[in-house]
């Protein structure tokens, strides 16, 4: 392709078929550029979605940890309440 372009640069008159080839090459270059730009845009969207998913996972992990701690406190309090109730029942039975 480079050789053909160099040969065309040297010509003072460019035949119609060569002009058609040049136009075709220019159109292909434009299409390729559009495809590359679309791929870059899609890549940026994917990266953004991935980063957002990472943030969501971190947030959910933090929520899970807080819920687990709260549930452990509730279980501890319930166990204490059961022990107190059992002691009271034992005291009433005696």
Short mmCIF file of C-alpha atoms in Angstrom, two decimals:
data_model
loop_
_atom_site.label_atom_id
_atom_site.label_comp_id
_atom_site.label_asym_id
_atom_site.label_seq_id
_atom_site.Cartn_x
_atom_site.Cartn_y
_atom_site.Cartn_z
CA UNK A 1 0.00 0.00 0.00
CA UNK A 2 2.81 2.41 0.86
CA UNK A 3 4.43 1.78 -2.49
CA UNK A 4 1.23 2.56 -4.31
CA UNK A 5 0.78 5.80 -2.38
CA UNK A 6 4.36 6.84 -3.12
CA UNK A 7 3.85 6.10 -6.83
CA UNK A 8 0.66 8.18 -6.85
CA UNK A 9 2.43 11.12 -5.20
CA UNK A 10 4.83 11.27 -8.13
CA UNK A 11 2.11 11.42 -10.77
CA UNK A 12 0.91 14.73 -12.19
CA UNK A 13 -2.23 13.10 -13.53
CA UNK A 14 -4.05 10.47 -11.43
CA UNK A 15 -6.15 7.95 -13.37
CA UNK A 16 -9.80 7.49 -12.38
CA UNK A 17 -9.26 3.95 -11.04
CA UNK A 18 -6.49 5.24 -8.78
CA UNK A 19 -8.75 8.01 -7.48
CA UNK A 20 -11.42 5.41 -6.75
CA UNK A 21 -8.84 3.38 -4.84
CA UNK A 22 -7.80 6.43 -2.84
CA UNK A 23 -11.42 7.22 -1.98
CA UNK A 24 -11.97 3.60 -0.94
CA UNK A 25 -8.90 3.69 1.28
CA UNK A 26 -10.02 6.97 2.86
CA UNK A 27 -13.49 5.53 3.55
CA UNK A 28 -11.93 2.43 5.09
CA UNK A 29 -9.70 4.59 7.28
CA UNK A 30 -12.73 6.58 8.48
CA UNK A 31 -14.64 3.37 9.27
CA UNK A 32 -11.64 1.95 11.13
CA UNK A 33 -11.30 5.14 13.15
CA UNK A 34 -15.02 5.02 14.03
CA UNK A 35 -14.68 1.39 15.12
CA UNK A 36 -11.62 2.20 17.24
CA UNK A 37 -13.41 5.14 18.87
CA UNK A 38 -16.48 2.98 19.60
CA UNK A 39 -14.26 0.26 21.07
CA UNK A 40 -12.53 2.83 23.29
CA UNK A 41 -15.91 4.17 24.42
CA UNK A 42 -17.14 0.66 25.22
CA UNK A 43 -13.92 -0.05 27.09
CA UNK A 44 -14.38 3.12 29.17
CA UNK A 45 -17.97 2.10 29.98
CA UNK A 46 -16.81 -1.39 30.97
CA UNK A 47 -14.05 0.01 33.20
CA UNK A 48 -16.54 2.37 34.84
CA UNK A 49 -19.01 -0.48 35.43
CA UNK A 50 -16.24 -2.65 36.87
CA UNK A 51 -15.12 0.09 39.27
CA UNK A 52 -18.72 0.72 40.30
CA UNK A 53 -19.17 -3.01 40.95
CA UNK A 54 -16.02 -3.01 43.10
CA UNK A 55 -17.40 -0.10 45.15
CA UNK A 56 -20.75 -1.88 45.52
CA UNK A 57 -19.02 -5.07 46.71
CA UNK A 58 -16.99 -3.11 49.26
CA UNK A 59 -20.14 -1.36 50.46
CA UNK A 60 -22.08 -4.63 50.72
CA UNK A 61 -19.18 -6.27 52.55
CA UNK A 62 -19.25 -3.43 55.08
CA UNK A 63 -23.02 -3.80 55.46
CA UNK A 64 -22.64 -7.56 55.95
CA UNK A 65 -20.07 -6.98 58.68
CA UNK A 66 -22.30 -4.47 60.48
CA UNK A 67 -25.34 -6.75 60.23
CA UNK A 68 -23.31 -9.69 61.55
CA UNK A 69 -22.10 -7.63 64.53
CA UNK A 70 -25.65 -6.44 65.26
CA UNK A 71 -26.98 -9.99 65.05
CA UNK A 72 -24.24 -11.22 67.40
CA UNK A 73 -25.26 -8.53 69.92
CA UNK A 74 -28.92 -9.55 69.63
CA UNK A 75 -28.02 -13.22 70.16
CA UNK A 76 -25.88 -12.30 73.21
CA UNK A 77 -28.75 -10.24 74.65
CA UNK A 78 -31.26 -13.01 73.98
CA UNK A 79 -28.99 -15.58 75.63
CA UNK A 80 -28.68 -13.27 78.65
CA UNK A 81 -32.47 -12.76 78.75
CA UNK A 82 -33.01 -16.54 78.58
CA UNK A 83 -30.53 -17.11 81.40
CA UNK A 84 -32.24 -14.45 83.55
CA UNK A 85 -35.66 -15.96 82.80
CA UNK A 86 -34.42 -19.47 83.67
CA UNK A 87 -32.93 -18.20 86.94
CA UNK A 88 -36.21 -16.48 87.82
CA UNK A 89 -38.16 -19.63 87.01
CA UNK A 90 -35.81 -21.72 89.15
CA UNK A 91 -36.23 -19.19 91.96
CA UNK A 92 -40.04 -19.41 91.70
CA UNK A 93 -40.01 -23.21 91.73
CA UNK A 94 -37.95 -23.45 94.94
#
